[in-house]
Amino acid sequence: LWQASVGSTLKDTLLEWTTREKCTAGGTWKLAWNTTVNYRIDAPLAFSGSFRSAINDLFILYGTASTPLYAATQSAQCVLLVDDKEPR
């Protein structure tokens, strides 16, 4: 189960999630937060399923935010990239 607690932030939540997710190359995933935008978690959130599906479901919720954030994964390096610019 992937959870986001009230009072935490999106960045803090994703830092916790990436340190829990094992990388096929060894170690755990890393978070590259390439934006100054961060959102506070105002309601408890919980997602079941895989790491990637939880990230997908989480970012769908922020798609209509004042500054939308985008997530992309680089599987070979086990990096989750977050940016306020849509990936090209």
PDB file of N, CA and C in Angstrom:
ATOM      1  N   LEU A   1       0.851  -1.188   0.000  1.00  0.00           N
ATOM      2  CA  LEU A   1       0.000   0.000   0.000  1.00  0.00           C
ATOM      3  C   LEU A   1       0.889   1.241   0.000  1.00  0.00           C
ATOM      4  N   TRP A   2       0.558   2.194  -0.847  1.00  0.00           N
ATOM      5  CA  TRP A   2       1.300   3.454  -0.964  1.00  0.00           C
ATOM      6  C   TRP A   2       0.441   4.549  -0.354  1.00  0.00           C
ATOM      7  N   GLN A   3       0.952   5.217   0.685  1.00  0.00           N
ATOM      8  CA  GLN A   3       0.158   6.201   1.404  1.00  0.00           C
ATOM      9  C   GLN A   3       0.820   7.570   1.407  1.00  0.00           C
ATOM     10  N   ALA A   4      -0.019   8.595   1.465  1.00  0.00           N
ATOM     11  CA  ALA A   4       0.434   9.980   1.630  1.00  0.00           C
ATOM     12  C   ALA A   4      -0.318  10.536   2.830  1.00  0.00           C
ATOM     13  N   SER A   5       0.420  11.019   3.817  1.00  0.00           N
ATOM     14  CA  SER A   5      -0.183  11.478   5.067  1.00  0.00           C
ATOM     15  C   SER A   5      -0.505  12.961   5.042  1.00  0.00           C
ATOM     16  N   VAL A   6      -1.599  13.321   5.705  1.00  0.00           N
ATOM     17  CA  VAL A   6      -1.986  14.725   5.851  1.00  0.00           C
ATOM     18  C   VAL A   6      -0.848  15.478   6.540  1.00  0.00           C
ATOM     19  N   GLY A   7      -0.530  16.657   6.020  1.00  0.00           N
ATOM     20  CA  GLY A   7       0.518  17.477   6.617  1.00  0.00           C
ATOM     21  C   GLY A   7       1.873  17.284   5.965  1.00  0.00           C
ATOM     22  N   SER A   8       2.060  16.164   5.277  1.00  0.00           N
ATOM     23  CA  SER A   8       3.320  15.976   4.553  1.00  0.00           C
ATOM     24  C   SER A   8       3.200  16.693   3.206  1.00  0.00           C
ATOM     25  N   THR A   9       4.221  16.602   2.404  1.00  0.00           N
ATOM     26  CA  THR A   9       4.173  17.222   1.080  1.00  0.00           C
ATOM     27  C   THR A   9       4.299  16.142   0.013  1.00  0.00           C
ATOM     28  N   LEU A  10       4.003  16.538  -1.189  1.00  0.00           N
ATOM     29  CA  LEU A  10       4.145  15.614  -2.311  1.00  0.00           C
ATOM     30  C   LEU A  10       5.596  15.142  -2.431  1.00  0.00           C
ATOM     31  N   LYS A  11       6.533  16.075  -2.306  1.00  0.00           N
ATOM     32  CA  LYS A  11       7.953  15.720  -2.407  1.00  0.00           C
ATOM     33  C   LYS A  11       8.359  14.747  -1.297  1.00  0.00           C
ATOM     34  N   ASP A  12       7.966  15.034  -0.052  1.00  0.00           N
ATOM     35  CA  ASP A  12       8.303  14.140   1.066  1.00  0.00           C
ATOM     36  C   ASP A  12       7.710  12.749   0.860  1.00  0.00           C
ATOM     37  N   THR A  13       6.484  12.712   0.366  1.00  0.00           N
ATOM     38  CA  THR A  13       5.819  11.436   0.105  1.00  0.00           C
ATOM     39  C   THR A  13       6.593  10.633  -0.935  1.00  0.00           C
ATOM     40  N   LEU A  14       6.977  11.288  -2.028  1.00  0.00           N
ATOM     41  CA  LEU A  14       7.696  10.579  -3.091  1.00  0.00           C
ATOM     42  C   LEU A  14       9.099  10.179  -2.658  1.00  0.00           C
ATOM     43  N   LEU A  15       9.733  10.972  -1.797  1.00  0.00           N
ATOM     44  CA  LEU A  15      11.040  10.573  -1.244  1.00  0.00           C
ATOM     45  C   LEU A  15      10.892   9.275  -0.453  1.00  0.00           C
ATOM     46  N   GLU A  16       9.839   9.194   0.339  1.00  0.00           N
ATOM     47  CA  GLU A  16       9.600   7.988   1.133  1.00  0.00           C
ATOM     48  C   GLU A  16       9.297   6.792   0.225  1.00  0.00           C
ATOM     49  N   TRP A  17       8.456   7.012  -0.782  1.00  0.00           N
ATOM     50  CA  TRP A  17       8.102   5.926  -1.696  1.00  0.00           C
ATOM     51  C   TRP A  17       9.322   5.413  -2.448  1.00  0.00           C
ATOM     52  N   THR A  18      10.162   6.321  -2.961  1.00  0.00           N
ATOM     53  CA  THR A  18      11.318   5.876  -3.755  1.00  0.00           C
ATOM     54  C   THR A  18      12.306   5.096  -2.899  1.00  0.00           C
ATOM     55  N   THR A  19      12.451   5.455  -1.620  1.00  0.00           N
ATOM     56  CA  THR A  19      13.388   4.708  -0.774  1.00  0.00           C
ATOM     57  C   THR A  19      12.848   3.328  -0.416  1.00  0.00           C
ATOM     58  N   ARG A  20      11.541   3.121  -0.571  1.00  0.00           N
ATOM     59  CA  ARG A  20      10.939   1.802  -0.317  1.00  0.00           C
ATOM     60  C   ARG A  20      10.997   0.885  -1.530  1.00  0.00           C
ATOM     61  N   GLU A  21      11.061   1.474  -2.724  1.00  0.00           N
ATOM     62  CA  GLU A  21      10.978   0.679  -3.953  1.00  0.00           C
ATOM     63  C   GLU A  21      12.354   0.172  -4.361  1.00  0.00           C
ATOM     64  N   LYS A  22      12.481  -1.134  -4.449  1.00  0.00           N
ATOM     65  CA  LYS A  22      13.755  -1.748  -4.843  1.00  0.00           C
ATOM     66  C   LYS A  22      14.020  -1.532  -6.328  1.00  0.00           C
ATOM     67  N   CYS A  23      15.280  -1.309  -6.630  1.00  0.00           N
ATOM     68  CA  CYS A  23      15.723  -1.107  -8.012  1.00  0.00           C
ATOM     69  C   CYS A  23      16.270  -2.427  -8.551  1.00  0.00           C
ATOM     70  N   THR A  24      15.930  -2.765  -9.780  1.00  0.00           N
ATOM     71  CA  THR A  24      16.433  -4.016 -10.364  1.00  0.00           C
ATOM     72  C   THR A  24      17.952  -3.990 -10.515  1.00  0.00           C
ATOM     73  N   ALA A  25      18.534  -2.797 -10.613  1.00  0.00           N
ATOM     74  CA  ALA A  25      19.993  -2.667 -10.733  1.00  0.00           C
ATOM     75  C   ALA A  25      20.675  -2.695  -9.361  1.00  0.00           C
ATOM     76  N   GLY A  26      19.883  -2.817  -8.294  1.00  0.00           N
ATOM     77  CA  GLY A  26      20.423  -2.802  -6.934  1.00  0.00           C
ATOM     78  C   GLY A  26      20.078  -1.500  -6.237  1.00  0.00           C
ATOM     79  N   GLY A  27      19.955  -1.549  -4.935  1.00  0.00           N
ATOM     80  CA  GLY A  27      19.604  -0.352  -4.170  1.00  0.00           C
ATOM     81  C   GLY A  27      18.130  -0.030  -4.302  1.00  0.00           C
ATOM     82  N   THR A  28      17.818   1.257  -4.192  1.00  0.00           N
ATOM     83  CA  THR A  28      16.430   1.711  -4.292  1.00  0.00           C
ATOM     84  C   THR A  28      16.338   2.815  -5.337  1.00  0.00           C
ATOM     85  N   TRP A  29      15.118   3.201  -5.640  1.00  0.00           N
ATOM     86  CA  TRP A  29      14.887   4.294  -6.581  1.00  0.00           C
ATOM     87  C   TRP A  29      15.341   5.610  -5.974  1.00  0.00           C
ATOM     88  N   LYS A  30      15.611   6.593  -6.824  1.00  0.00           N
ATOM     89  CA  LYS A  30      16.005   7.945  -6.410  1.00  0.00           C
ATOM     90  C   LYS A  30      14.978   8.928  -6.963  1.00  0.00           C
ATOM     91  N   LEU A  31      14.826  10.047  -6.268  1.00  0.00           N
ATOM     92  CA  LEU A  31      13.909  11.103  -6.698  1.00  0.00           C
ATOM     93  C   LEU A  31      14.709  12.294  -7.196  1.00  0.00           C
ATOM     94  N   ALA A  32      14.410  12.752  -8.410  1.00  0.00           N
ATOM     95  CA  ALA A  32      14.991  13.984  -8.956  1.00  0.00           C
ATOM     96  C   ALA A  32      13.856  15.003  -9.030  1.00  0.00           C
ATOM     97  N   TRP A  33      13.828  15.921  -8.079  1.00  0.00           N
ATOM     98  CA  TRP A  33      12.760  16.922  -7.971  1.00  0.00           C
ATOM     99  C   TRP A  33      13.250  18.184  -8.665  1.00  0.00           C
ATOM    100  N   ASN A  34      12.846  18.383  -9.922  1.00  0.00           N
ATOM    101  CA  ASN A  34      13.378  19.460 -10.765  1.00  0.00           C
ATOM    102  C   ASN A  34      12.453  20.669 -10.840  1.00  0.00           C
ATOM    103  N   THR A  35      11.840  21.021  -9.723  1.00  0.00           N
ATOM    104  CA  THR A  35      10.921  22.158  -9.678  1.00  0.00           C
ATOM    105  C   THR A  35      10.928  22.760  -8.278  1.00  0.00           C
ATOM    106  N   THR A  36      10.561  24.024  -8.181  1.00  0.00           N
ATOM    107  CA  THR A  36      10.414  24.651  -6.862  1.00  0.00           C
ATOM    108  C   THR A  36       8.994  24.456  -6.331  1.00  0.00           C
ATOM    109  N   VAL A  37       8.105  23.952  -7.180  1.00  0.00           N
ATOM    110  CA  VAL A  37       6.705  23.736  -6.793  1.00  0.00           C
ATOM    111  C   VAL A  37       6.606  22.469  -5.945  1.00  0.00           C
ATOM    112  N   ASN A  38       5.845  22.572  -4.853  1.00  0.00           N
ATOM    113  CA  ASN A  38       5.588  21.415  -4.001  1.00  0.00           C
ATOM    114  C   ASN A  38       4.194  21.608  -3.416  1.00  0.00           C
ATOM    115  N   TYR A  39       3.461  20.546  -3.252  1.00  0.00           N
ATOM    116  CA  TYR A  39       2.105  20.649  -2.722  1.00  0.00           C
ATOM    117  C   TYR A  39       1.984  19.916  -1.401  1.00  0.00           C
ATOM    118  N   ARG A  40       1.211  20.522  -0.503  1.00  0.00           N
ATOM    119  CA  ARG A  40       0.924  19.935   0.797  1.00  0.00           C
ATOM    120  C   ARG A  40      -0.180  18.887   0.610  1.00  0.00           C
ATOM    121  N   ILE A  41      -0.089  17.809   1.347  1.00  0.00           N
ATOM    122  CA  ILE A  41      -1.125  16.770   1.324  1.00  0.00           C
ATOM    123  C   ILE A  41      -2.210  17.191   2.321  1.00  0.00           C
ATOM    124  N   ASP A  42      -3.406  17.479   1.810  1.00  0.00           N
ATOM    125  CA  ASP A  42      -4.497  17.973   2.655  1.00  0.00           C
ATOM    126  C   ASP A  42      -5.489  16.895   3.072  1.00  0.00           C
ATOM    127  N   ALA A  43      -5.432  15.754   2.428  1.00  0.00           N
ATOM    128  CA  ALA A  43      -6.324  14.640   2.766  1.00  0.00           C
ATOM    129  C   ALA A  43      -5.512  13.354   2.663  1.00  0.00           C
ATOM    130  N   PRO A  44      -5.800  12.374   3.514  1.00  0.00           N
ATOM    131  CA  PRO A  44      -5.040  11.125   3.437  1.00  0.00           C
ATOM    132  C   PRO A  44      -5.282  10.428   2.097  1.00  0.00           C
ATOM    133  N   LEU A  45      -4.214   9.947   1.509  1.00  0.00           N
ATOM    134  CA  LEU A  45      -4.301   9.257   0.224  1.00  0.00           C
ATOM    135  C   LEU A  45      -3.703   7.868   0.367  1.00  0.00           C
ATOM    136  N   ALA A  46      -4.291   6.901  -0.306  1.00  0.00           N
ATOM    137  CA  ALA A  46      -3.762   5.539  -0.297  1.00  0.00           C
ATOM    138  C   ALA A  46      -3.995   4.918  -1.671  1.00  0.00           C
ATOM    139  N   PHE A  47      -2.961   4.260  -2.161  1.00  0.00           N
ATOM    140  CA  PHE A  47      -3.023   3.611  -3.469  1.00  0.00           C
ATOM    141  C   PHE A  47      -2.516   2.187  -3.321  1.00  0.00           C
ATOM    142  N   SER A  48      -3.227   1.259  -3.937  1.00  0.00           N
ATOM    143  CA  SER A  48      -2.738  -0.117  -3.950  1.00  0.00           C
ATOM    144  C   SER A  48      -2.103  -0.358  -5.312  1.00  0.00           C
ATOM    145  N   GLY A  49      -1.460  -1.484  -5.447  1.00  0.00           N
ATOM    146  CA  GLY A  49      -0.835  -1.801  -6.728  1.00  0.00           C
ATOM    147  C   GLY A  49       0.647  -1.496  -6.716  1.00  0.00           C
ATOM    148  N   SER A  50       1.200  -1.422  -7.904  1.00  0.00           N
ATOM    149  CA  SER A  50       2.646  -1.250  -8.054  1.00  0.00           C
ATOM    150  C   SER A  50       3.073   0.189  -7.770  1.00  0.00           C
ATOM    151  N   PHE A  51       4.362   0.361  -7.594  1.00  0.00           N
ATOM    152  CA  PHE A  51       4.991   1.672  -7.417  1.00  0.00           C
ATOM    153  C   PHE A  51       4.585   2.605  -8.557  1.00  0.00           C
ATOM    154  N   ARG A  52       4.731   2.123  -9.790  1.00  0.00           N
ATOM    155  CA  ARG A  52       4.410   2.967 -10.950  1.00  0.00           C
ATOM    156  C   ARG A  52       2.930   3.314 -11.034  1.00  0.00           C
ATOM    157  N   SER A  53       2.064   2.373 -10.741  1.00  0.00           N
ATOM    158  CA  SER A  53       0.633   2.687 -10.820  1.00  0.00           C
ATOM    159  C   SER A  53       0.251   3.673  -9.721  1.00  0.00           C
ATOM    160  N   ALA A  54       0.868   3.570  -8.549  1.00  0.00           N
ATOM    161  CA  ALA A  54       0.596   4.529  -7.466  1.00  0.00           C
ATOM    162  C   ALA A  54       1.054   5.930  -7.872  1.00  0.00           C
ATOM    163  N   ILE A  55       2.218   6.035  -8.496  1.00  0.00           N
ATOM    164  CA  ILE A  55       2.720   7.335  -8.968  1.00  0.00           C
ATOM    165  C   ILE A  55       1.761   7.907 -10.009  1.00  0.00           C
ATOM    166  N   ASN A  56       1.354   7.061 -10.946  1.00  0.00           N
ATOM    167  CA  ASN A  56       0.401   7.483 -11.981  1.00  0.00           C
ATOM    168  C   ASN A  56      -0.875   8.037 -11.360  1.00  0.00           C
ATOM    169  N   ASP A  57      -1.452   7.264 -10.444  1.00  0.00           N
ATOM    170  CA  ASP A  57      -2.705   7.660  -9.800  1.00  0.00           C
ATOM    171  C   ASP A  57      -2.527   8.950  -8.994  1.00  0.00           C
ATOM    172  N   LEU A  58      -1.398   9.093  -8.324  1.00  0.00           N
ATOM    173  CA  LEU A  58      -1.125  10.291  -7.536  1.00  0.00           C
ATOM    174  C   LEU A  58      -1.025  11.527  -8.428  1.00  0.00           C
ATOM    175  N   PHE A  59      -0.304  11.424  -9.538  1.00  0.00           N
ATOM    176  CA  PHE A  59      -0.115  12.588 -10.404  1.00  0.00           C
ATOM    177  C   PHE A  59      -1.376  12.960 -11.182  1.00  0.00           C
ATOM    178  N   ILE A  60      -2.271  12.007 -11.397  1.00  0.00           N
ATOM    179  CA  ILE A  60      -3.564  12.332 -12.005  1.00  0.00           C
ATOM    180  C   ILE A  60      -4.310  13.328 -11.110  1.00  0.00           C
ATOM    181  N   LEU A  61      -4.199  13.158  -9.790  1.00  0.00           N
ATOM    182  CA  LEU A  61      -4.864  14.062  -8.851  1.00  0.00           C
ATOM    183  C   LEU A  61      -4.335  15.491  -8.943  1.00  0.00           C
ATOM    184  N   TYR A  62      -3.073  15.648  -9.316  1.00  0.00           N
ATOM    185  CA  TYR A  62      -2.454  16.974  -9.375  1.00  0.00           C
ATOM    186  C   TYR A  62      -2.452  17.560 -10.788  1.00  0.00           C
ATOM    187  N   GLY A  63      -3.106  16.906 -11.715  1.00  0.00           N
ATOM    188  CA  GLY A  63      -3.150  17.372 -13.099  1.00  0.00           C
ATOM    189  C   GLY A  63      -3.880  18.686 -13.289  1.00  0.00           C
ATOM    190  N   THR A  64      -4.782  19.008 -12.365  1.00  0.00           N
ATOM    191  CA  THR A  64      -5.541  20.256 -12.471  1.00  0.00           C
ATOM    192  C   THR A  64      -5.070  21.305 -11.470  1.00  0.00           C
ATOM    193  N   ALA A  65      -3.940  21.065 -10.822  1.00  0.00           N
ATOM    194  CA  ALA A  65      -3.403  22.027  -9.844  1.00  0.00           C
ATOM    195  C   ALA A  65      -3.011  23.323 -10.546  1.00  0.00           C
ATOM    196  N   SER A  66      -2.841  24.394  -9.772  1.00  0.00           N
ATOM    197  CA  SER A  66      -2.490  25.695 -10.363  1.00  0.00           C
ATOM    198  C   SER A  66      -1.222  25.590 -11.203  1.00  0.00           C
ATOM    199  N   THR A  67      -0.253  24.836 -10.731  1.00  0.00           N
ATOM    200  CA  THR A  67       0.923  24.493 -11.539  1.00  0.00           C
ATOM    201  C   THR A  67       0.974  22.970 -11.589  1.00  0.00           C
ATOM    202  N   PRO A  68       0.547  22.367 -12.696  1.00  0.00           N
ATOM    203  CA  PRO A  68       0.567  20.902 -12.773  1.00  0.00           C
ATOM    204  C   PRO A  68       1.999  20.372 -12.703  1.00  0.00           C
ATOM    205  N   LEU A  69       2.141  19.221 -12.080  1.00  0.00           N
ATOM    206  CA  LEU A  69       3.446  18.564 -12.022  1.00  0.00           C
ATOM    207  C   LEU A  69       3.388  17.297 -12.858  1.00  0.00           C
ATOM    208  N   TYR A  70       4.528  16.933 -13.401  1.00  0.00           N
ATOM    209  CA  TYR A  70       4.633  15.763 -14.272  1.00  0.00           C
ATOM    210  C   TYR A  70       5.692  14.824 -13.720  1.00  0.00           C
ATOM    211  N   ALA A  71       5.436  13.542 -13.843  1.00  0.00           N
ATOM    212  CA  ALA A  71       6.392  12.533 -13.391  1.00  0.00           C
ATOM    213  C   ALA A  71       6.810  11.679 -14.574  1.00  0.00           C
ATOM    214  N   ALA A  72       8.079  11.312 -14.571  1.00  0.00           N
ATOM    215  CA  ALA A  72       8.604  10.396 -15.584  1.00  0.00           C
ATOM    216  C   ALA A  72       9.580   9.463 -14.885  1.00  0.00           C
ATOM    217  N   THR A  73       9.642   8.234 -15.362  1.00  0.00           N
ATOM    218  CA  THR A  73      10.587   7.286 -14.771  1.00  0.00           C
ATOM    219  C   THR A  73      11.687   6.953 -15.761  1.00  0.00           C
ATOM    220  N   GLN A  74      12.877   6.819 -15.236  1.00  0.00           N
ATOM    221  CA  GLN A  74      14.014   6.318 -16.005  1.00  0.00           C
ATOM    222  C   GLN A  74      14.387   4.986 -15.371  1.00  0.00           C
ATOM    223  N   SER A  75      13.837   3.921 -15.933  1.00  0.00           N
ATOM    224  CA  SER A  75      13.956   2.600 -15.324  1.00  0.00           C
ATOM    225  C   SER A  75      15.383   2.106 -15.199  1.00  0.00           C
ATOM    226  N   ALA A  76      16.199   2.316 -16.220  1.00  0.00           N
ATOM    227  CA  ALA A  76      17.570   1.796 -16.197  1.00  0.00           C
ATOM    228  C   ALA A  76      18.365   2.373 -15.027  1.00  0.00           C
ATOM    229  N   GLN A  77      18.108   3.649 -14.706  1.00  0.00           N
ATOM    230  CA  GLN A  77      18.815   4.300 -13.603  1.00  0.00           C
ATOM    231  C   GLN A  77      17.994   4.302 -12.313  1.00  0.00           C
ATOM    232  N   CYS A  78      16.759   3.818 -12.381  1.00  0.00           N
ATOM    233  CA  CYS A  78      15.846   3.824 -11.231  1.00  0.00           C
ATOM    234  C   CYS A  78      15.675   5.230 -10.669  1.00  0.00           C
ATOM    235  N   VAL A  79      15.348   6.171 -11.554  1.00  0.00           N
ATOM    236  CA  VAL A  79      15.141   7.563 -11.154  1.00  0.00           C
ATOM    237  C   VAL A  79      13.711   7.974 -11.491  1.00  0.00           C
ATOM    238  N   LEU A  80      13.057   8.601 -10.519  1.00  0.00           N
ATOM    239  CA  LEU A  80      11.753   9.218 -10.728  1.00  0.00           C
ATOM    240  C   LEU A  80      11.991  10.713 -10.876  1.00  0.00           C
ATOM    241  N   LEU A  81      11.656  11.255 -12.047  1.00  0.00           N
ATOM    242  CA  LEU A  81      11.832  12.683 -12.324  1.00  0.00           C
ATOM    243  C   LEU A  81      10.507  13.399 -12.132  1.00  0.00           C
ATOM    244  N   VAL A  82      10.532  14.514 -11.411  1.00  0.00           N
ATOM    245  CA  VAL A  82       9.341  15.337 -11.233  1.00  0.00           C
ATOM    246  C   VAL A  82       9.676  16.742 -11.701  1.00  0.00           C
ATOM    247  N   ASP A  83       8.791  17.306 -12.531  1.00  0.00           N
ATOM    248  CA  ASP A  83       9.038  18.629 -13.097  1.00  0.00           C
ATOM    249  C   ASP A  83       7.715  19.348 -13.298  1.00  0.00           C
ATOM    250  N   ASP A  84       7.782  20.684 -13.421  1.00  0.00           N
ATOM    251  CA  ASP A  84       6.569  21.442 -13.734  1.00  0.00           C
ATOM    252  C   ASP A  84       6.451  21.691 -15.232  1.00  0.00           C
ATOM    253  N   LYS A  85       7.362  21.103 -16.000  1.00  0.00           N
ATOM    254  CA  LYS A  85       7.289  21.172 -17.462  1.00  0.00           C
ATOM    255  C   LYS A  85       6.964  19.780 -17.985  1.00  0.00           C
ATOM    256  N   GLU A  86       6.071  19.733 -18.946  1.00  0.00           N
ATOM    257  CA  GLU A  86       5.679  18.449 -19.514  1.00  0.00           C
ATOM    258  C   GLU A  86       6.860  17.814 -20.231  1.00  0.00           C
ATOM    259  N   PRO A  87       7.113  16.518 -19.977  1.00  0.00           N
ATOM    260  CA  PRO A  87       8.237  15.864 -20.667  1.00  0.00           C
ATOM    261  C   PRO A  87       8.018  15.840 -22.175  1.00  0.00           C
ATOM    262  N   ARG A  88       9.080  16.012 -22.927  1.00  0.00           N
ATOM    263  CA  ARG A  88       8.996  16.020 -24.398  1.00  0.00           C
ATOM    264  C   ARG A  88       9.318  14.654 -24.945  1.00  0.00           C
TER     265      ARG A  88
END
